[in-house]
XYZ file of C-alpha atoms in Angstrom:
358
model
C -0.844 -12.011 -52.337
C 2.550 -12.847 -50.862
C 4.890 -10.498 -52.823
C 7.951 -12.641 -52.364
C 8.646 -14.008 -55.899
C 9.005 -17.735 -56.095
C 9.877 -20.086 -58.835
C 7.850 -23.396 -58.970
C 9.131 -26.354 -60.915
C 6.734 -29.180 -61.483
C 6.549 -32.252 -63.783
C 5.803 -35.859 -63.796
C 7.815 -38.431 -62.041
C 11.298 -38.950 -63.633
C 11.020 -35.968 -65.900
C 14.109 -34.219 -64.370
C 12.386 -31.564 -62.194
C 14.734 -32.166 -59.170
C 17.917 -31.936 -61.279
C 16.519 -28.654 -62.872
C 15.696 -27.171 -59.489
C 19.149 -27.878 -58.248
C 20.790 -26.507 -61.391
C 18.683 -23.326 -61.167
C 19.295 -23.020 -57.415
C 23.028 -23.013 -58.060
C 22.774 -20.128 -60.534
C 20.031 -18.089 -58.939
C 21.092 -18.369 -55.259
C 18.030 -20.329 -54.535
C 16.774 -22.660 -51.775
C 14.611 -25.821 -52.407
C 11.052 -26.155 -50.869
C 10.145 -29.672 -51.341
C 6.593 -30.336 -52.698
C 6.734 -34.183 -52.728
C 4.359 -35.824 -50.386
C 6.667 -38.780 -49.754
C 9.818 -36.926 -49.155
C 8.137 -35.189 -46.188
C 8.687 -38.469 -44.352
C 11.885 -39.748 -42.682
C 13.214 -43.094 -43.550
C 11.422 -43.027 -46.934
C 14.475 -42.344 -49.074
C 15.026 -44.875 -51.842
C 11.398 -45.058 -53.078
C 11.000 -41.135 -53.012
C 14.339 -40.522 -54.886
C 15.035 -38.012 -52.030
C 17.960 -35.501 -52.568
C 21.229 -36.898 -51.332
C 22.898 -35.428 -48.277
C 25.663 -34.010 -50.597
C 22.831 -32.207 -52.631
C 21.252 -30.986 -49.469
C 24.500 -29.506 -48.141
C 25.206 -27.869 -51.408
C 21.737 -26.288 -51.912
C 19.475 -25.727 -48.723
C 16.388 -27.790 -48.750
C 13.282 -27.376 -46.816
C 10.307 -29.659 -45.916
C 12.317 -32.976 -46.264
C 12.323 -35.427 -43.439
C 9.958 -33.362 -41.242
C 7.423 -36.120 -40.266
C 7.668 -39.683 -39.045
C 6.627 -42.430 -41.509
C 3.560 -43.361 -39.487
C 2.395 -39.714 -39.304
C -0.254 -38.107 -41.611
C 0.445 -34.923 -43.561
C -2.240 -32.864 -45.156
C -2.245 -30.239 -47.863
C -3.160 -27.673 -45.009
C 0.001 -28.722 -43.246
C 2.085 -28.282 -46.330
C 0.623 -24.695 -47.132
C 1.579 -23.702 -43.527
C 5.013 -25.058 -43.576
C 5.737 -23.947 -47.214
C 4.628 -20.425 -46.476
C 6.894 -20.222 -43.479
C 9.911 -21.758 -45.639
C 9.286 -19.176 -48.319
C 9.172 -16.316 -45.763
C 12.449 -17.620 -44.253
C 14.198 -18.086 -47.486
C 13.281 -14.536 -48.525
C 14.679 -13.017 -45.252
C 17.926 -14.662 -46.314
C 17.949 -12.996 -49.761
C 17.621 -16.261 -51.463
C 15.044 -17.318 -54.132
C 12.469 -19.862 -52.882
C 12.261 -22.742 -55.535
C 9.408 -25.035 -54.933
C 10.019 -28.355 -56.551
C 7.802 -31.451 -56.629
C 4.937 -33.425 -58.225
C 2.227 -33.520 -55.525
C -0.476 -31.657 -57.418
C -2.830 -31.018 -54.392
C 0.065 -29.519 -52.418
C 1.015 -27.241 -55.372
C -2.498 -26.133 -56.066
C -3.151 -25.497 -52.416
C -0.025 -23.431 -52.122
C -0.651 -21.327 -55.295
C -4.512 -21.000 -54.819
C -5.260 -21.815 -51.221
C -7.271 -24.716 -49.805
C -10.388 -25.523 -51.708
C -13.748 -24.849 -49.875
C -14.908 -27.702 -47.693
C -17.261 -29.885 -49.587
C -20.258 -31.435 -47.819
C -19.953 -34.660 -45.881
C -22.331 -37.393 -44.851
C -21.593 -40.175 -42.448
C -24.589 -42.091 -43.802
C -23.393 -41.849 -47.469
C -19.860 -42.751 -46.281
C -20.831 -45.793 -44.448
C -22.966 -46.915 -47.453
C -19.899 -46.468 -49.834
C -17.642 -48.402 -47.599
C -20.117 -51.307 -47.415
C -20.229 -51.072 -51.199
C -16.292 -51.247 -51.333
C -16.372 -54.302 -49.116
C -18.883 -56.116 -51.375
C -17.730 -54.982 -54.771
C -14.028 -54.202 -54.472
C -11.936 -51.216 -55.479
C -12.198 -51.780 -59.285
C -15.888 -51.654 -59.406
C -15.950 -48.566 -57.141
C -13.519 -46.854 -59.499
C -15.710 -47.728 -62.405
C -18.703 -46.011 -60.689
C -16.506 -42.940 -60.254
C -15.476 -42.967 -63.915
C -19.162 -43.036 -64.908
C -20.119 -39.892 -62.912
C -16.720 -37.998 -62.878
C -14.356 -39.056 -65.639
C -11.822 -36.367 -64.733
C -11.582 -37.378 -61.110
C -11.293 -41.055 -62.131
C -8.485 -40.206 -64.472
C -6.236 -38.801 -61.857
C -7.292 -40.967 -58.878
C -5.856 -44.591 -58.734
C -8.344 -47.287 -58.187
C -6.385 -48.462 -55.195
C -6.603 -44.993 -53.630
C -9.939 -46.032 -52.087
C -9.982 -43.169 -49.625
C -10.089 -40.492 -52.516
C -12.343 -42.654 -54.771
C -15.042 -42.894 -51.976
C -14.662 -39.284 -51.167
C -15.299 -38.170 -54.605
C -18.303 -40.595 -54.914
C -19.492 -39.278 -51.577
C -19.578 -35.560 -52.930
C -21.347 -36.624 -56.137
C -23.990 -38.471 -54.200
C -24.557 -35.616 -51.860
C -24.464 -32.779 -54.266
C -25.227 -34.363 -57.733
C -22.052 -32.645 -59.064
C -18.480 -34.018 -59.773
C -15.975 -33.138 -57.251
C -13.615 -32.405 -60.247
C -15.731 -29.459 -61.193
C -15.358 -27.708 -57.740
C -11.657 -28.497 -57.772
C -11.264 -27.145 -61.271
C -13.139 -23.841 -60.174
C -10.720 -23.574 -57.153
C -7.779 -23.843 -59.532
C -8.883 -20.519 -61.249
C -8.779 -18.673 -57.909
C -6.394 -15.781 -57.513
C -2.730 -16.920 -56.749
C -1.484 -16.457 -53.168
C 2.102 -16.074 -54.409
C 3.844 -14.092 -57.111
C 4.933 -17.306 -58.804
C 6.444 -18.318 -62.076
C 5.569 -22.004 -62.587
C 7.766 -24.215 -64.971
C 6.649 -27.594 -65.949
C 9.094 -30.048 -67.363
C 8.318 -32.967 -69.501
C 9.774 -35.273 -72.079
C 8.818 -37.324 -75.067
C 6.662 -40.296 -74.045
C 9.326 -43.008 -74.965
C 11.991 -41.167 -73.140
C 9.953 -40.698 -70.090
C 8.896 -44.344 -69.941
C 12.582 -45.415 -70.530
C 13.610 -43.229 -67.521
C 10.723 -44.597 -65.341
C 11.889 -48.194 -66.209
C 15.426 -47.452 -65.275
C 14.470 -45.635 -62.038
C 12.242 -48.592 -60.982
C 15.132 -50.982 -61.524
C 17.515 -48.882 -59.718
C 15.210 -48.494 -56.759
C 14.656 -52.197 -56.313
C 18.380 -52.827 -56.773
C 19.231 -50.220 -54.157
C 17.141 -51.990 -51.620
C 13.637 -50.757 -51.745
C 12.249 -53.967 -50.138
C 14.905 -53.820 -47.330
C 13.971 -50.098 -46.720
C 10.271 -51.039 -46.438
C 10.889 -54.094 -44.423
C 12.877 -52.086 -41.879
C 10.059 -49.551 -41.615
C 7.530 -52.176 -40.974
C 9.727 -53.905 -38.424
C 10.140 -50.544 -36.585
C 6.286 -50.518 -36.131
C 5.037 -48.551 -39.139
C 1.674 -49.830 -40.188
C 1.347 -51.182 -43.774
C -1.784 -48.984 -43.957
C -0.033 -45.784 -43.001
C -0.328 -42.939 -45.386
C 3.302 -42.986 -46.359
C 2.970 -46.782 -47.201
C 0.178 -46.052 -49.756
C 2.743 -44.135 -52.069
C 3.916 -45.684 -55.241
C 6.817 -47.914 -54.632
C 6.043 -48.194 -50.973
C 2.642 -49.906 -51.612
C 4.299 -52.238 -54.131
C 6.983 -53.380 -51.641
C 4.164 -53.806 -48.960
C 2.322 -56.090 -51.473
C 5.436 -58.269 -51.578
C 6.243 -58.188 -47.991
C 2.809 -58.371 -46.453
C 0.387 -59.331 -49.271
C 2.292 -62.194 -50.780
C 2.824 -60.664 -54.305
C 5.676 -62.039 -56.205
C 9.099 -60.251 -55.938
C 9.946 -61.284 -59.399
C 7.386 -58.905 -61.014
C 8.111 -55.975 -58.660
C 10.162 -53.843 -61.245
C 7.461 -54.231 -63.822
C 4.537 -53.432 -61.589
C 6.286 -50.464 -60.153
C 7.157 -49.134 -63.586
C 3.639 -49.651 -64.844
C 1.992 -47.842 -62.107
C 4.521 -45.077 -62.187
C 3.778 -44.483 -65.903
C 0.103 -44.271 -65.124
C 0.879 -41.962 -62.358
C 3.100 -39.700 -64.630
C 0.144 -39.423 -67.059
C -2.119 -38.411 -64.291
C 0.411 -35.736 -63.077
C 0.731 -34.168 -66.666
C -3.020 -34.015 -66.950
C -3.382 -32.461 -63.575
C -0.656 -29.793 -64.128
C -1.968 -28.897 -67.652
C -5.425 -28.309 -66.245
C -4.803 -26.819 -62.877
C -1.541 -24.916 -62.982
C -0.748 -21.921 -65.293
C 2.650 -23.344 -66.160
C 5.215 -22.809 -68.909
C 6.109 -25.974 -70.319
C 9.684 -27.144 -71.153
C 10.629 -30.378 -73.139
C 13.610 -31.767 -71.390
C 16.411 -32.645 -71.101
C 18.205 -29.390 -71.208
C 20.475 -28.778 -74.172
C 23.917 -27.547 -73.575
C 24.010 -23.970 -72.363
C 20.252 -23.775 -71.956
C 20.272 -23.731 -68.141
C 22.106 -20.398 -68.084
C 19.630 -18.859 -70.519
C 16.686 -20.272 -68.582
C 18.236 -18.815 -65.263
C 18.432 -15.267 -66.992
C 14.931 -15.439 -68.208
C 13.666 -16.562 -64.726
C 15.565 -13.716 -63.188
C 14.210 -11.196 -65.535
C 10.618 -12.548 -65.127
C 10.727 -12.324 -61.395
C 12.295 -8.921 -61.202
C 10.187 -6.134 -59.781
C 7.793 -4.693 -62.252
C 8.197 -7.609 -64.762
C 5.126 -9.171 -66.171
C 5.292 -13.020 -65.510
C 3.952 -13.833 -69.004
C 7.024 -12.097 -70.485
C 8.687 -15.417 -70.005
C 6.694 -17.323 -72.489
C 8.925 -15.873 -75.170
C 11.537 -18.255 -73.993
C 9.672 -21.391 -72.864
C 8.803 -23.877 -75.520
C 7.079 -27.160 -74.567
C 4.182 -29.386 -75.347
C 1.631 -29.558 -72.513
C -0.617 -32.211 -74.178
C 1.143 -35.591 -73.743
C -1.009 -36.974 -76.548
C 0.800 -34.716 -79.092
C 4.144 -35.673 -80.414
C 6.931 -33.987 -78.565
C 8.660 -32.607 -81.528
C 10.627 -29.695 -79.960
C 13.651 -31.867 -78.769
C 15.948 -30.653 -75.981
C 15.129 -27.324 -74.667
C 17.524 -24.774 -76.112
C 15.984 -21.430 -75.292
C 14.273 -20.948 -78.589
C 11.340 -22.358 -80.371
C 7.595 -22.951 -79.770
C 5.981 -21.460 -76.838
C 2.835 -22.683 -75.077
C 0.499 -21.607 -72.460
C -1.159 -23.903 -69.872
C -4.101 -24.670 -71.965
C -2.074 -26.151 -74.804
C -2.487 -23.212 -77.199
C 0.621 -22.495 -79.101
C 1.440 -18.876 -78.982
C 3.452 -16.554 -81.400
C 6.743 -15.541 -79.809
C 6.230 -12.529 -77.527
C 2.542 -13.021 -76.865
C 1.164 -13.513 -73.429
C -1.426 -16.189 -72.767
C -5.054 -15.158 -72.493
C -6.106 -13.749 -68.980
């Protein structure tokens, strides 16, 4: 295990994790390590809600704008680069604060890359032929029938991951989600305190709607048009991200620009749901119901500092971390104030002072 303590802040899109990361970085002498797969790429600014230049100057940020928009970037690349950023931040006597919502990146950083699952060119070619014949929706239905958990978190248009999950099932007879879930229980690679921030469903949906409108008004279509004009393929990895693929559908696929905001907000809501499900099942997080109440940031910063101090048990932090990890429950706790209900990663509500089961 890397003994450098790190703080990890996760949450669904528009939950406020970036703002929380910045607020805690200011108080805790922290530096941000980006764990958003879109912000990795240069030129993808509006659709990724990338930190502004002013914010990046105020608090050091790492792993932003490190790849061209047409370059692929894997979870393995992220683990290598994030490990180096964490090491560098530690040498500068600052706290590494990993902030983002890309679940595969975060799980790989904390638990290592999953063991390589079997592949078969024959099976893969057969699946591609089925995709051409049946279309993405029918292939996603096949996945839902054999691996509901994988289907829940993989969008039907993400055909690369849909076909990969089906390939694993056809070769092994077992769902890919089972292997991934087992991997999520592996020993952590870092001494990490993981905070997950969420919000009431209606509040999160309202933020997503407002964010979608703001992105389109800020020039999302112009940003994507400039990227395509510069030679970026509409099939590039970066162009498959939410927001960017919606703009490509308008600019290349002939979709109506009038419904762009609603399509973007709808798919972002679905993605946020998948994110919360993933974090609940895959990361041992302490959940907070945002937004932060007045004065709560300072109390939270003190709790983080104490939890990450030498000799502290990370589970001590649950005394101060209320939240509701199950989005199907009513979020009744209100703005986080430093008091109230505590919860572990599995959704069991714990008496104050108790640690979650090992």
